PDB file of C-alpha atoms in Angstrom:
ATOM      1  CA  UNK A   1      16.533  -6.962  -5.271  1.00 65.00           C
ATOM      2  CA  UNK A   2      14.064  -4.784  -7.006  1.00 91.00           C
ATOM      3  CA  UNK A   3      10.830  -6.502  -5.644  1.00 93.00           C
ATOM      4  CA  UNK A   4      12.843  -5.616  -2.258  1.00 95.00           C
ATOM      5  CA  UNK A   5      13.112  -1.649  -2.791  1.00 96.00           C
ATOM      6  CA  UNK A   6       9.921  -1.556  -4.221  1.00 97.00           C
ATOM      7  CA  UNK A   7       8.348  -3.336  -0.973  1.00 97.00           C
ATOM      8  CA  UNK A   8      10.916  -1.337   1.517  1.00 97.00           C
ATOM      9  CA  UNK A   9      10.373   2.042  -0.058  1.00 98.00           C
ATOM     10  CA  UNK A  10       6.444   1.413  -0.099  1.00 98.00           C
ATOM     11  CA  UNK A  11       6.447   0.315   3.467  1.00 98.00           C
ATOM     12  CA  UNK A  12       8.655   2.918   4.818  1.00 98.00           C
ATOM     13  CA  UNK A  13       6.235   5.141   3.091  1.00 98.00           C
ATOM     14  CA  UNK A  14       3.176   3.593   4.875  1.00 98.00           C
ATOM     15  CA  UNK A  15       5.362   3.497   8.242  1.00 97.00           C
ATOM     16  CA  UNK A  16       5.595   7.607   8.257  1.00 97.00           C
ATOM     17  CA  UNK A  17       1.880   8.443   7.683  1.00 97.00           C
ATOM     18  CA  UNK A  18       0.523  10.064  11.436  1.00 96.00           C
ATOM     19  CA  UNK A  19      -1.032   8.750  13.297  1.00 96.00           C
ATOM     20  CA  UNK A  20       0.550   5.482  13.147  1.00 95.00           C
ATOM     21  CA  UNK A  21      -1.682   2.728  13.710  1.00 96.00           C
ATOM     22  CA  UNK A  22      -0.602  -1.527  14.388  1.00 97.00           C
ATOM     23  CA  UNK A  23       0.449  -3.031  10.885  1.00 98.00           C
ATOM     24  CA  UNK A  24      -0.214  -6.733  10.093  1.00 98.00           C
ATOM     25  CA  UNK A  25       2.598  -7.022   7.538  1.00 97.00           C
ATOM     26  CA  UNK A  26       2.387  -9.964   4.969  1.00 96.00           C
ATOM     27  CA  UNK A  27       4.292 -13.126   6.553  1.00 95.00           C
ATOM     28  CA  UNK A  28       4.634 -11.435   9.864  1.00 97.00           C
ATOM     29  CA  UNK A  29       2.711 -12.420  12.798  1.00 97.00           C
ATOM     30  CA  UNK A  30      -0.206 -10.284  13.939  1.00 97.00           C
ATOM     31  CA  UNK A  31      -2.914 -10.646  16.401  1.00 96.00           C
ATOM     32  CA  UNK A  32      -4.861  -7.835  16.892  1.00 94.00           C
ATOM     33  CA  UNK A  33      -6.315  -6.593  20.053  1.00 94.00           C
ATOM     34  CA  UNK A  34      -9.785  -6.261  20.832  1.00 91.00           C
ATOM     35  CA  UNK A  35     -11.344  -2.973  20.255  1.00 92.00           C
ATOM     36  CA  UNK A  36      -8.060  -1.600  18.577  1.00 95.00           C
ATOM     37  CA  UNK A  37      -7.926  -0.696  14.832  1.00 97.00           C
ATOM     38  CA  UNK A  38      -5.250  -1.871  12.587  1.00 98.00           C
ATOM     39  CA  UNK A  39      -4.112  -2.428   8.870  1.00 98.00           C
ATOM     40  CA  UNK A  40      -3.346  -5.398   7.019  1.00 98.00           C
ATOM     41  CA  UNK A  41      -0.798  -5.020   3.889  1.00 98.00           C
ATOM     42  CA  UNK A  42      -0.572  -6.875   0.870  1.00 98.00           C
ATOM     43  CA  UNK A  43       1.385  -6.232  -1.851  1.00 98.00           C
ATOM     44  CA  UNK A  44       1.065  -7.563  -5.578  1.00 97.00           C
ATOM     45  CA  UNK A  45       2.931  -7.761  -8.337  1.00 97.00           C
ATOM     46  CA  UNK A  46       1.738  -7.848 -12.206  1.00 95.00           C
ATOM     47  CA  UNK A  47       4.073  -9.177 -14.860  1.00 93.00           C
ATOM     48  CA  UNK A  48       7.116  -6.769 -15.665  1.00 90.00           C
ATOM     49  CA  UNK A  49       7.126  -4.950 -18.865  1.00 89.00           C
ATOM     50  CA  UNK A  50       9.857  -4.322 -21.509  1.00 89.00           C
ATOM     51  CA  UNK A  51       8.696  -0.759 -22.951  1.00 85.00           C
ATOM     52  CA  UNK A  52      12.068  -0.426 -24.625  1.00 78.00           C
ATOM     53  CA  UNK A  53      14.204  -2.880 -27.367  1.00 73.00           C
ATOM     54  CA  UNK A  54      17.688  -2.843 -26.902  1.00 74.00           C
ATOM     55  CA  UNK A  55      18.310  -2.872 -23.298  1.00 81.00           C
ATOM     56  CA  UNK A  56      17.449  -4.599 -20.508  1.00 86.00           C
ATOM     57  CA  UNK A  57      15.395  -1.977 -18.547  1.00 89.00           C
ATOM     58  CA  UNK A  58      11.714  -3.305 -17.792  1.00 91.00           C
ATOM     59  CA  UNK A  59       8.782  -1.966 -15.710  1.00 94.00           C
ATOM     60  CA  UNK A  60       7.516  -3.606 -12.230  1.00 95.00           C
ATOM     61  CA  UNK A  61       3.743  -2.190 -12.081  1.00 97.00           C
ATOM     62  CA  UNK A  62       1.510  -3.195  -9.042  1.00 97.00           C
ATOM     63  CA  UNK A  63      -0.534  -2.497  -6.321  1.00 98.00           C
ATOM     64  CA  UNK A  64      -0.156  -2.712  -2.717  1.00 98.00           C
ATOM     65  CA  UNK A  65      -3.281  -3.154  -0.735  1.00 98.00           C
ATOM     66  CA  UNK A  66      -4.324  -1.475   2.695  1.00 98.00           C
ATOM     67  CA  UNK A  67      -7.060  -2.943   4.436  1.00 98.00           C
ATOM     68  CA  UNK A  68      -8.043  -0.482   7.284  1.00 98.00           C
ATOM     69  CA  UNK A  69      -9.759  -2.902  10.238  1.00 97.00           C
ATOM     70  CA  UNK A  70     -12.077  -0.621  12.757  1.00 97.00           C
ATOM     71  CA  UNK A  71     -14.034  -2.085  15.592  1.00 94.00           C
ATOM     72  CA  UNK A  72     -17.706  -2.215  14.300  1.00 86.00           C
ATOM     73  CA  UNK A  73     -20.639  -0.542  15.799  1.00 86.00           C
ATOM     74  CA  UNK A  74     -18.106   2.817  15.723  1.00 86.00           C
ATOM     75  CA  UNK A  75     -19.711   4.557  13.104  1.00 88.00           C
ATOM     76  CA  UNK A  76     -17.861   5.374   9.618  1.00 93.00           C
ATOM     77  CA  UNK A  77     -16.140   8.862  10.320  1.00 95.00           C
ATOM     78  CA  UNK A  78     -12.711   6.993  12.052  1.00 95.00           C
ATOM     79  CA  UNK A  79     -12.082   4.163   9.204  1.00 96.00           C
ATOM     80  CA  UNK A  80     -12.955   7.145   6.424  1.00 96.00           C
ATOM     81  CA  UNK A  81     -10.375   9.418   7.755  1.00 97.00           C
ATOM     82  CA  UNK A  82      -7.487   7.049   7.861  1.00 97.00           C
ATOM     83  CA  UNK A  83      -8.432   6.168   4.217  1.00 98.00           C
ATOM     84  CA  UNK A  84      -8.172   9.780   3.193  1.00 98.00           C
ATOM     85  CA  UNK A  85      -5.331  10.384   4.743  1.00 98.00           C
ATOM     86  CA  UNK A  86      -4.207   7.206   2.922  1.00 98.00           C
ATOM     87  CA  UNK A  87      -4.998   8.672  -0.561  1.00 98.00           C
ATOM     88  CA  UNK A  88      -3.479  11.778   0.548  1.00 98.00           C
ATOM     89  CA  UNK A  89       0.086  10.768   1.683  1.00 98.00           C
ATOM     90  CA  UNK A  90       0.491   8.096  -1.576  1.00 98.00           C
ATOM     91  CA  UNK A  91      -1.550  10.837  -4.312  1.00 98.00           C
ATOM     92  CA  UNK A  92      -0.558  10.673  -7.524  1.00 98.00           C
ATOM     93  CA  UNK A  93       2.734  11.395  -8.800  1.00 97.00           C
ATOM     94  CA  UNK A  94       4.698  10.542  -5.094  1.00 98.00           C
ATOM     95  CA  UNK A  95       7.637   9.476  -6.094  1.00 98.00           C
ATOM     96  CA  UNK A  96       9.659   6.919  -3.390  1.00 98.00           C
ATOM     97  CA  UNK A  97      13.395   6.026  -3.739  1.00 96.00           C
ATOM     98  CA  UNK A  98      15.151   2.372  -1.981  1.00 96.00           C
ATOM     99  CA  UNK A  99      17.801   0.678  -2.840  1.00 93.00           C
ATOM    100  CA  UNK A 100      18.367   2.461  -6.219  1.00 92.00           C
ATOM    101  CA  UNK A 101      14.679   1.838  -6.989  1.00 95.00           C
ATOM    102  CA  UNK A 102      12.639   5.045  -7.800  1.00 96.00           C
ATOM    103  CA  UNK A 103       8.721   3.540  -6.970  1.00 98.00           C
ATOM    104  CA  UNK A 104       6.629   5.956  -8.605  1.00 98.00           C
ATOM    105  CA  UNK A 105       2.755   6.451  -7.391  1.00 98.00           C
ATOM    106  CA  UNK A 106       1.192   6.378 -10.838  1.00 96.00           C
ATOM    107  CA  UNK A 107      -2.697   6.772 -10.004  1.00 97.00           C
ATOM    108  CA  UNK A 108      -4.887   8.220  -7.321  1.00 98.00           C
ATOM    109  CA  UNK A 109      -5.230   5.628  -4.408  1.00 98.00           C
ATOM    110  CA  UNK A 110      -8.815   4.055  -4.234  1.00 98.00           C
ATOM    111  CA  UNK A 111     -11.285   3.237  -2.183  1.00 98.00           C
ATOM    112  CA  UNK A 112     -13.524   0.432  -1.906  1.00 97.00           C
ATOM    113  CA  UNK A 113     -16.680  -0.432  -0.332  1.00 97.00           C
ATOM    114  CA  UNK A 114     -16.685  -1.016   3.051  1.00 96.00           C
ATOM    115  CA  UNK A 115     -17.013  -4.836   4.257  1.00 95.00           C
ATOM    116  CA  UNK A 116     -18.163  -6.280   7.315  1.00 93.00           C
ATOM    117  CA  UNK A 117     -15.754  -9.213   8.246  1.00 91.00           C
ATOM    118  CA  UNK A 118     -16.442 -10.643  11.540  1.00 89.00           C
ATOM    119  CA  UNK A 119     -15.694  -8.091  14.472  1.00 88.00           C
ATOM    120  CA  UNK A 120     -14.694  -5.965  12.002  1.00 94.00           C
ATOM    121  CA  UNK A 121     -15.346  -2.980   9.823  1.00 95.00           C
ATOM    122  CA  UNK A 122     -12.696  -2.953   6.442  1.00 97.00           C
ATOM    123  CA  UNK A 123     -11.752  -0.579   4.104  1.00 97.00           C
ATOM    124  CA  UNK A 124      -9.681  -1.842   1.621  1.00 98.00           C
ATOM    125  CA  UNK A 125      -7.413   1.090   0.390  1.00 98.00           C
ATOM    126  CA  UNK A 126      -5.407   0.420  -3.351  1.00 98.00           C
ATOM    127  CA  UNK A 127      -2.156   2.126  -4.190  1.00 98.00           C
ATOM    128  CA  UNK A 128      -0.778   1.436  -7.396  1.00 98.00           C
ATOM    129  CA  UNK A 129       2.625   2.273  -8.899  1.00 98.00           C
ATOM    130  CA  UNK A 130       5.351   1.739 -11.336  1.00 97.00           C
ATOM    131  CA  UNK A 131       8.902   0.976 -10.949  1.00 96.00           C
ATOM    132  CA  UNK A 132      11.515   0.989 -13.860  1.00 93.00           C
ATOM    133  CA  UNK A 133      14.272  -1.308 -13.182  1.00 91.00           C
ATOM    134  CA  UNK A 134      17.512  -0.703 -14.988  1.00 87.00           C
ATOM    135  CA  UNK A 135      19.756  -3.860 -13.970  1.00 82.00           C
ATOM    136  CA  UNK A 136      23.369  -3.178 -14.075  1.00 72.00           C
TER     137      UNK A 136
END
């Protein structure tokens, strides 16, 4: 259940940044509308780590992935803004709780170059953290 916490405490995260705009949410259908922006979220997970002996606690690292999808031929300023206010509401050291699971934003979001794909103009916005799992 940890990959679970980690996804629901992430997401409900995501869910409370204002102003909302439509989610595509992995494995959930999505069509977006014309002339409407949206995000897509992905979320991957690297292989856990065991930075202790002698128990069974290990560390869930990863990165979830928002790709910010503007109309194109809009100019840069709306799509820029809703990736700093991305970096802003998951900055370093935000610390998310679900399930049990403490998620625990471990860098500064980033920010990559923006893409044109299709209609549309994409900012793909990185958020990485760390989760230490203690099974019971």
């Amino acid at each position: 259940m940890s990959i679970v916490s980690i996804r629901v405490a992430l997401e409900t995260h995501l869910n409370s940044l204002t102003p909302s705009i439509a989610t595509a949410w992995e494995s959930v259908p999505f069509t977006p509308v014309t002339g409407t922006p949206y995000q897509q979220v992905n979320t991957a997970f690297a292989n856990p780590e065991n930075p202790t002996l002698g128990d069974a606690m290990y560390r869930i690292k990863g990165m979830m992935l928002v790709q910010l999808s503007y109309p194109p031929n809009t100019g840069t300023k709306a799509a820029s803004t809703r990736a700093d206010l991305l970096v802003n509401h998951f900055k370093r050291a935000t610390s998310l709780t679900s399930g049990g699971v403490t998620v625990l934003i471990d860098k500064t979001p980033s920010i990559a170059p923006a893409i044109i794909d299709g209609d549309r103009y994409k900012i793909p916005v990185s958020i990485y953290f760390t989760a230490d799992i203690y099974p019971t």
